[in-house]
Structures are given as structure tokens and as C-alpha cells.
Tab-separated table of C-alpha atoms in Angstrom:
chain	number	residue	atom	x	y	z
V	1	MET	CA	86.002	139.744	77.641
V	2	HIS	CA	89.568	138.522	77.131
V	3	TYR	CA	90.441	141.630	75.116
V	4	ALA	CA	88.988	143.924	77.767
V	5	ILE	CA	90.969	142.152	80.477
V	6	ALA	CA	94.214	142.408	78.520
V	7	ASN	CA	93.629	146.149	78.338
V	8	ALA	CA	92.455	146.460	81.949
V	9	ASP	CA	89.184	147.968	80.727
V	10	ILE	CA	87.100	147.715	83.901
V	11	ASP	CA	84.097	149.523	82.412
V	12	THR	CA	83.797	147.088	79.517
V	13	ILE	CA	84.355	144.109	81.799
V	14	THR	CA	81.633	145.309	84.170
V	15	ARG	CA	79.236	145.867	81.282
V	16	LEU	CA	79.900	142.402	79.864
V	17	LEU	CA	79.327	140.817	83.250
V	18	LYS	CA	75.979	142.599	83.525
V	19	GLN	CA	75.075	141.086	80.148
V	20	ASN	CA	75.707	137.627	81.602
V	21	VAL	CA	78.526	136.637	79.245
V	22	ASP	CA	80.083	133.279	80.048
V	23	ILE	CA	82.647	134.169	82.686
V	24	ASN	CA	84.467	130.857	82.210
V	25	ALA	CA	84.542	130.799	78.413
V	26	TYR	CA	87.757	129.707	76.749
V	27	ASP	CA	89.333	131.871	74.079
V	28	ALA	CA	91.247	130.600	71.031
V	29	ASN	CA	94.188	129.753	73.293
V	30	TYR	CA	91.944	127.814	75.695
V	31	THR	CA	92.432	130.266	78.542
V	32	THR	CA	89.594	131.689	80.625
V	33	PRO	CA	89.126	135.362	81.567
V	34	LEU	CA	90.531	134.566	85.011
V	35	HIS	CA	93.679	133.034	83.519
V	36	GLN	CA	94.061	136.185	81.451
V	37	ALA	CA	93.616	138.538	84.393
V	38	VAL	CA	96.122	136.620	86.506
V	39	TYR	CA	98.630	136.571	83.655
V	40	TYR	CA	98.487	140.352	83.278
V	41	GLY	CA	98.645	140.898	87.026
V	42	HIS	CA	95.319	142.756	87.205
V	43	ILE	CA	94.530	141.946	90.817
V	44	ALA	CA	91.377	144.107	91.005
V	45	ILE	CA	89.970	142.360	87.937
V	46	VAL	CA	90.855	138.975	89.401
V	47	GLN	CA	88.979	139.932	92.571
V	48	LEU	CA	85.988	141.049	90.492
V	49	LEU	CA	85.892	137.842	88.447
V	50	ILE	CA	86.152	135.637	91.528
V	51	ASP	CA	83.379	137.617	93.213
V	52	LYS	CA	81.286	136.873	90.125
V	53	GLU	CA	81.995	133.156	90.627
V	54	ALA	CA	84.682	132.612	88.018
V	55	ALA	CA	85.981	129.027	88.197
V	56	ILE	CA	89.158	129.450	90.194
V	57	ASN	CA	90.608	126.005	89.478
V	58	LYS	CA	89.863	125.725	85.772
V	59	GLN	CA	92.801	124.476	83.709
V	60	ILE	CA	94.179	125.677	80.389
V	61	LEU	CA	93.426	123.182	77.617
V	62	TYR	CA	95.362	122.392	74.446
V	63	ASN	CA	97.277	125.664	74.410
V	64	ASN	CA	99.746	126.185	71.566
V	65	TYR	CA	102.337	126.852	74.262
V	66	SER	CA	102.732	123.335	75.642
V	67	SER	CA	104.638	124.638	78.667
V	68	ILE	CA	101.415	125.975	80.210
V	69	ARG	CA	98.915	123.228	79.387
V	70	GLY	CA	96.946	122.278	82.444
V	71	PHE	CA	97.829	125.470	84.314
V	72	THR	CA	95.251	126.780	86.737
V	73	PRO	CA	95.230	130.504	87.576
V	74	LEU	CA	97.358	129.578	90.602
V	75	HIS	CA	100.000	127.936	88.412
V	76	ILE	CA	100.114	131.088	86.303
V	77	ALA	CA	100.510	133.360	89.325
V	78	ILE	CA	103.426	131.213	90.496
V	79	TRP	CA	104.949	131.192	87.017
V	80	LYS	CA	104.735	135.015	87.026
V	81	ARG	CA	106.255	135.098	90.542
V	82	ASP	CA	103.319	137.239	91.712
V	83	ILE	CA	103.097	136.579	95.452
V	84	ALA	CA	100.188	138.974	96.011
V	85	MET	CA	98.193	137.163	93.336
V	86	VAL	CA	99.103	133.784	94.789
V	87	ALA	CA	97.947	134.921	98.227
V	88	LEU	CA	94.632	136.179	96.834
V	89	LEU	CA	93.930	133.006	94.867
V	90	LEU	CA	94.719	130.780	97.835
V	91	ALA	CA	92.540	132.903	100.112
V	92	LYS	CA	89.698	132.542	97.611
V	93	GLY	CA	89.930	128.769	97.442
V	94	ALA	CA	92.515	127.909	94.794
V	95	ASP	CA	93.520	124.257	95.122
V	96	PRO	CA	97.285	123.941	95.808
V	97	THR	CA	97.274	120.233	94.901
V	98	ILE	CA	96.091	120.301	91.279
V	99	THR	CA	98.731	119.041	88.844
V	100	THR	CA	99.551	120.312	85.387
V	101	GLU	CA	98.806	118.209	82.333
V	102	GLU	CA	101.319	115.539	81.370
V	103	GLN	CA	102.059	117.365	78.101
V	104	THR	CA	103.333	120.381	80.045
V	105	CYS	CA	106.582	118.784	81.143
V	106	GLY	CA	105.900	115.071	81.050
V	107	CYS	CA	105.613	114.959	84.816
V	108	CYS	CA	102.390	116.593	86.122
V	109	ASP	CA	103.681	119.150	88.642
V	110	THR	CA	101.729	120.633	91.538
V	111	PRO	CA	101.989	124.365	92.303
V	112	LEU	CA	104.511	123.501	95.028
V	113	HIS	CA	106.750	121.675	92.541
V	114	ARG	CA	106.679	124.768	90.337
V	115	ALA	CA	107.388	127.230	93.133
V	116	ALA	CA	110.293	125.110	94.381
V	117	ALA	CA	111.758	124.848	90.900
V	118	ILE	CA	111.815	128.612	90.339
V	119	GLY	CA	113.094	129.488	93.801
V	120	GLN	CA	110.071	131.322	95.194
V	121	LEU	CA	110.524	130.819	98.943
V	122	ASP	CA	107.682	133.093	100.043
V	123	ILE	CA	105.277	131.403	97.644
V	124	VAL	CA	106.445	128.001	98.874
V	125	LYS	CA	105.624	129.077	102.435
V	126	LEU	CA	102.146	130.226	101.401
V	127	LEU	CA	101.424	126.952	99.629
V	128	ILE	CA	102.533	124.884	102.616
V	129	GLU	CA	100.365	126.995	104.928
V	130	ARG	CA	97.416	126.236	102.643
V	131	GLY	CA	97.948	122.496	102.784
V	132	ALA	CA	100.295	121.683	99.917
V	133	ASP	CA	101.875	118.255	100.392
V	134	ILE	CA	105.684	118.538	100.534
V	135	ASN	CA	106.092	114.815	99.782
V	136	ARG	CA	103.688	114.718	96.827
V	137	GLU	CA	105.297	112.933	93.888
V	138	ASN	CA	104.810	113.977	90.280
V	139	LYS	CA	104.543	111.410	87.504
V	140	ASN	CA	108.304	110.855	87.505
V	141	GLY	CA	108.386	110.285	91.250
V	142	TYR	CA	109.919	113.690	91.993
V	143	THR	CA	108.809	115.619	95.069
V	144	PRO	CA	109.115	119.382	95.580
V	145	LEU	CA	112.399	118.632	97.396
V	146	HIS	CA	113.779	117.038	94.237
V	147	LYS	CA	112.838	120.198	92.334
V	148	ALA	CA	114.504	122.477	94.883
V	149	VAL	CA	117.684	120.392	94.840
V	150	GLN	CA	117.686	120.230	91.057
V	151	ALA	CA	117.470	124.023	90.839
V	152	GLY	CA	119.981	124.596	93.638
V	153	ASN	CA	117.454	126.393	95.832
V	154	LEU	CA	119.066	125.785	99.223
V	155	LEU	CA	116.690	127.802	101.418
V	156	ILE	CA	113.682	126.013	99.978
V	157	ALA	CA	115.345	122.629	100.438
V	158	GLN	CA	116.102	123.547	104.052
V	159	LEU	CA	112.467	124.526	104.598
V	160	PHE	CA	111.155	121.278	103.120
V	161	ILE	CA	113.484	119.211	105.292
V	162	ALA	CA	112.510	121.205	108.387
V	163	ARG	CA	108.853	120.469	107.554
V	164	GLY	CA	109.492	116.736	107.275
V	165	ALA	CA	110.348	116.122	103.635
V	166	ASN	CA	111.582	112.596	102.946
V	167	VAL	CA	115.210	112.986	101.811
V	168	ASN	CA	115.388	109.382	100.584
V	169	ILE	CA	112.164	109.167	98.627
V	170	ARG	CA	112.466	107.361	95.321
V	171	ARG	CA	109.943	105.570	93.196
V	172	GLN	CA	110.538	102.583	90.916
V	173	ASP	CA	110.765	104.798	87.846
V	174	PRO	CA	113.663	105.005	85.358
V	175	CYS	CA	113.587	108.797	85.606
V	176	CYS	CA	113.736	109.028	89.377
V	177	GLN	CA	116.880	109.799	91.376
V	178	THR	CA	117.203	110.569	95.063
V	179	PRO	CA	117.819	114.213	95.994
V	180	LEU	CA	121.378	113.270	97.043
V	181	THR	CA	122.219	111.774	93.660
V	182	ILE	CA	120.888	114.897	91.951
V	183	ALA	CA	122.943	117.210	94.172
V	184	ALA	CA	126.069	115.064	93.769
V	185	GLY	CA	125.735	115.032	89.998
V	186	LYS	CA	125.359	118.811	89.952
V	187	GLY	CA	128.416	119.324	92.156
V	188	ASP	CA	126.404	121.239	94.752
V	189	ARG	CA	128.545	120.638	97.849
V	190	ILE	CA	126.396	122.673	100.241
V	191	MET	CA	123.258	120.822	99.150
V	192	VAL	CA	125.034	117.476	99.430
V	193	GLN	CA	126.145	118.356	102.959
V	194	LEU	CA	122.604	119.426	103.905
V	195	LEU	CA	121.142	116.149	102.697
V	196	LEU	CA	123.812	114.040	104.393
V	197	ASP	CA	123.315	115.940	107.645
V	198	ASN	CA	119.631	115.072	107.477
V	199	GLY	CA	119.897	111.358	106.895
V	200	ALA	CA	120.301	110.930	103.148
V	201	ALA	CA	121.360	107.361	102.315
V	202	ILE	CA	124.845	107.580	100.844
V	203	ASN	CA	125.089	104.253	98.992
V	204	VAL	CA	121.530	103.993	97.695
V	205	MET	CA	121.043	102.979	94.055
V	206	ASP	CA	118.485	104.940	92.057
V	207	TRP	CA	116.169	103.538	89.472
V	208	ASP	CA	118.289	105.083	86.717
V	209	TYR	CA	121.029	102.735	87.953
V	210	SER	CA	123.215	105.432	89.507
V	211	ARG	CA	124.449	106.136	93.024
V	212	PRO	CA	125.550	109.455	94.576
V	213	LEU	CA	129.274	108.665	94.294
V	214	SER	CA	128.933	107.462	90.716
V	215	ALA	CA	126.989	110.619	89.819
V	216	ALA	CA	129.713	112.847	91.276
V	217	ALA	CA	132.517	110.833	89.674
V	218	CYS	CA	130.741	110.779	86.325
V	219	SER	CA	130.474	114.583	86.361
V	220	GLY	CA	134.047	115.124	87.533
V	221	HIS	CA	133.188	116.827	90.824
V	222	LEU	CA	136.278	116.077	92.910
V	223	SER	CA	135.151	117.887	96.073
V	224	ILE	CA	131.880	115.935	96.107
V	225	VAL	CA	133.693	112.652	95.522
V	226	GLN	CA	135.980	113.482	98.448
V	227	LEU	CA	133.073	114.414	100.720
V	228	LEU	CA	131.030	111.314	99.916
V	229	ILE	CA	133.948	108.955	100.504
V	230	GLU	CA	134.756	110.786	103.740
V	231	LYS	CA	131.140	110.204	104.831
V	232	GLY	CA	131.228	106.506	104.036
V	233	ALA	CA	130.447	106.034	100.349
V	234	ASP	CA	131.689	102.664	99.076
V	235	VAL	CA	134.306	103.360	96.412
V	236	ASN	CA	133.779	99.989	94.705
V	237	LEU	CA	130.000	99.763	94.853
V	238	GLY	CA	128.731	99.345	91.310
V	239	CYS	CA	125.427	100.307	89.774
V	240	ARG	CA	122.925	97.875	88.319
V	241	ASP	CA	125.183	97.405	85.276
V	242	GLU	CA	128.060	96.780	87.720
V	243	ALA	CA	129.895	99.930	86.600
V	244	THR	CA	131.843	101.350	89.555
V	245	PRO	CA	132.452	105.048	90.273
V	246	LEU	CA	135.946	104.651	88.770
V	247	TYR	CA	134.533	103.124	85.608
V	248	ARG	CA	132.029	105.977	85.306
V	249	ALA	CA	134.775	108.555	85.885
V	250	VAL	CA	136.906	107.086	83.096
V	251	GLN	CA	133.885	106.800	80.837
V	252	TYR	CA	132.483	110.301	81.267
V	253	SER	CA	134.328	112.735	83.532
V	254	HIS	CA	137.631	113.404	81.736
V	255	SER	CA	138.963	114.246	85.216
V	256	GLU	CA	142.376	112.819	85.977
V	257	GLU	CA	142.096	114.191	89.534
V	258	VAL	CA	138.877	112.284	90.248
V	259	ILE	CA	140.275	109.083	88.777
V	260	GLN	CA	143.523	109.379	90.714
V	261	PHE	CA	141.656	110.096	93.960
V	262	LEU	CA	139.361	107.093	93.544
V	263	ILE	CA	142.356	104.844	92.937
V	264	GLU	CA	144.118	106.251	96.000
V	265	LYS	CA	141.017	105.435	98.048
V	266	GLY	CA	141.058	101.815	96.967
V	267	ALA	CA	139.012	101.725	93.781
V	268	THR	CA	139.549	98.438	91.963
V	269	ILE	CA	141.072	98.918	88.523
V	270	ASN	CA	138.871	97.073	86.063
V	271	GLU	CA	140.985	95.323	83.437
V	272	TYR	CA	138.925	96.935	80.675
V	273	LEU	CA	139.282	100.536	81.860
V	274	LEU	CA	142.062	101.200	79.370
V	275	HIS	CA	139.742	100.143	76.555
V	276	VAL	CA	137.221	102.749	77.704
V	277	ALA	CA	139.806	105.534	77.929
V	278	ALA	CA	141.201	104.612	74.508
V	279	GLU	CA	137.724	104.708	72.978
V	280	ARG	CA	136.973	108.091	74.539
V	281	GLY	CA	140.241	109.574	73.335
V	282	HIS	CA	141.498	110.731	76.724
V	283	LEU	CA	145.292	110.568	76.531
V	284	LYS	CA	145.799	111.889	80.070
V	285	ILE	CA	143.507	109.193	81.425
V	286	VAL	CA	145.318	106.528	79.401
V	287	LYS	CA	148.612	107.677	80.932
V	288	CYS	CA	147.112	107.698	84.416
V	289	LEU	CA	145.769	104.150	84.056
V	290	LEU	CA	149.027	102.789	82.697
V	291	LYS	CA	150.832	104.253	85.705
V	292	GLN	CA	148.452	102.159	87.794
V	293	HIS	CA	149.444	99.034	85.815
V	294	CYS	CA	146.211	98.699	83.894
V	295	PRO	CA	146.872	95.833	81.398
V	296	ILE	CA	147.946	97.278	78.063
V	297	ASN	CA	147.326	94.233	75.871
V	298	LYS	CA	144.147	92.860	77.438
V	299	THR	CA	141.558	91.808	74.853
V	300	ASN	CA	137.870	92.501	75.345
V	301	GLN	CA	135.012	90.124	74.474
V	302	ASP	CA	135.402	91.063	70.808
V	303	GLY	CA	139.106	90.298	70.847
V	304	TYR	CA	140.192	93.957	70.703
V	305	THR	CA	143.024	95.512	72.693
V	306	PRO	CA	143.099	99.187	73.726
V	307	LEU	CA	145.412	99.771	70.745
V	308	HIS	CA	142.855	98.313	68.338
V	309	ILE	CA	140.129	100.515	69.773
V	310	ALA	CA	142.219	103.703	69.695
V	311	ALA	CA	143.096	103.016	66.054
V	312	GLN	CA	139.467	102.289	65.117
V	313	CYS	CA	138.360	105.549	66.735
V	314	GLY	CA	141.080	107.577	65.053
V	315	HIS	CA	142.862	108.653	68.234
V	316	ALA	CA	146.347	108.943	66.756
V	317	SER	CA	148.020	110.380	69.849
V	318	ILE	CA	146.812	107.446	71.943
V	319	VAL	CA	147.907	104.944	69.299
V	320	THR	CA	151.392	106.476	69.324
V	321	TYR	CA	151.569	106.506	73.110
V	322	LEU	CA	150.413	102.895	73.459
V	323	LEU	CA	152.932	101.723	70.868
V	324	ASN	CA	155.698	103.566	72.696
V	325	LYS	CA	154.629	101.782	75.895
V	326	GLY	CA	154.883	98.368	74.278
V	327	ALA	CA	151.362	97.674	73.048
V	328	ASP	CA	151.133	94.786	70.592
């Protein structure tokens, strides 16, 4: 049956059906004939199989391709971006709420999560019309809105918000960020503005210990940092480990502009920031911090100065610069 479907051999398929072959039998890849027909886009064969009572919500099991484990025919149609097939399956009773297996992506996505992630607006609309829950969380606490924001799919994010998506949803899960933190970390200014305009909490801390401003500063996105501070983000609000946006910027962003802007907006200069910059090997950041009177000979809890750390890490240019500036 699977071979006949792959070759769109209607005559053979019809003959096999008359012989009462198992219409829901798995092949070696643990896909059913209906999965196969949907994959190849054979809409007439799909219609025939459904009319013969093929199980429309059966899931792929233990496939060698882990990315499709747990897929129903509907998941496959979405994956293939086949809107006509999606419409047919939904009209015939495909369940838009079934999740994939955990092995697929570690998160158990619904069809709506998948459609949002790949930017299929028309498919998203169909799924919502058929009862898909726009606030349904996957295992990691991500909703379809998270997926749309993550992929930068603005029109889909706008649709979800217009239909009542919760812009501040977050679960107590180490993997879960708010949509605003995701957009800020990606540097997606238009998405950030959309979320802020629709009530996104600007100073919220996620369960991965980050905040929107810290995410933007960490990634070096100056325009997002500027926008968030303009809209009321607290420049000195730390994360659960007490690291401030300025600390994160020095630690990860390599952006002198972001660091300088945060300082201009009142960011407190942690006395150990120079240690961090010296360890990371960022000479421009070291220079910037010294201009702001960051202590050059401060020892950390291990008794090391920035000079010690730069030398240990092999950052010769920083060692030379610190010595020239009077480091002991």
C-alpha cells in the first residue's frame, strides 16, 4: 500500500482496499498509508483513504527521523505547507490539539505551534477557526505566540494578540521566557514595539533568570535597549543572580555603544566589571570602563585584580594597557 501511494497508483490502491488490507498499518518507518499520502501531496488519495475510514489522527511512532515522531497527518500537512491538505484534514475531523512526541523537539508542539513557527498565516487562521487554542502551552511553557515571536513572524503574532493571546504568559520552567524577552534578545524592534503596545510587562523576570532589558543588552542590540529604557525598563534591575543589564552587556555583548548608553542612563558600575572585561579580552570595553572610573586594582573574592585575570587569560594587549594606566 505504501509503495502504491508513493507512486500515486490509484488502481493498485483501490484493488488493495477491496482486498481489505489494513488501512492503518505502519510501514518500516512507522508511518501509515495516510501519512504517506499527505506527505506526497496526493489529495485524491487522502480523500479516498479517509472515506475508507483511515485513522486521521494516528501518530508516527519511533521514526528514524526524530524530527517527525508523533506527527499526525495534520502535522505533516503543516510541515509541507500544504494549505489545501490542511483544510481537507480539518474538514474531515483532524484534531488540531494533538501534540507531537517529546522526542520530536523536546517540547510537544500542537499543530498551531508548528504553523506559527514556520510562518504559515493562512494555516494558522484555519487552525484557529477549527478550535486550536492560541494560549496552549507546550512542555516548555511556550505558546504559539512564543513560536511566532521566536521566528519573527509579525503578522501571525499580530493575529494571536488580536485573538486574545496572553503576551505575558510564562511558566515556572527554566526554558521559558516571555515573548518580550525573546523579541528583545533577537533585536526585533517591531516585535518588541508590538508587544509593548499590547501590555507586555517590561521589567518581568523570566524563569531562565533574564529580563527583556538584560536580554537586549546581552545581545548588543542598542536600539532595543534604547526603546526599553524609554518605555520604563529599570536600568539597574538585576536578574535572579543579581547581574544587571550593564553586567550582562560587559559579559556578553562586546558592544561599547550599549555599555556607554546604559552608563549614561544611570547604570551602576559594579566594582568587578573590569574583572569581567579583562577576562573576556575586550580592550575597548576595558578602556570604556576605566573612563568611567571603574576601580583598576580592586581584588575579587579570590584576591585577583583585573591585571591578574588578563595575564592568566593571555590577553597581552589588556595587560599592557592596564600597566600603562597604573595597575599594580
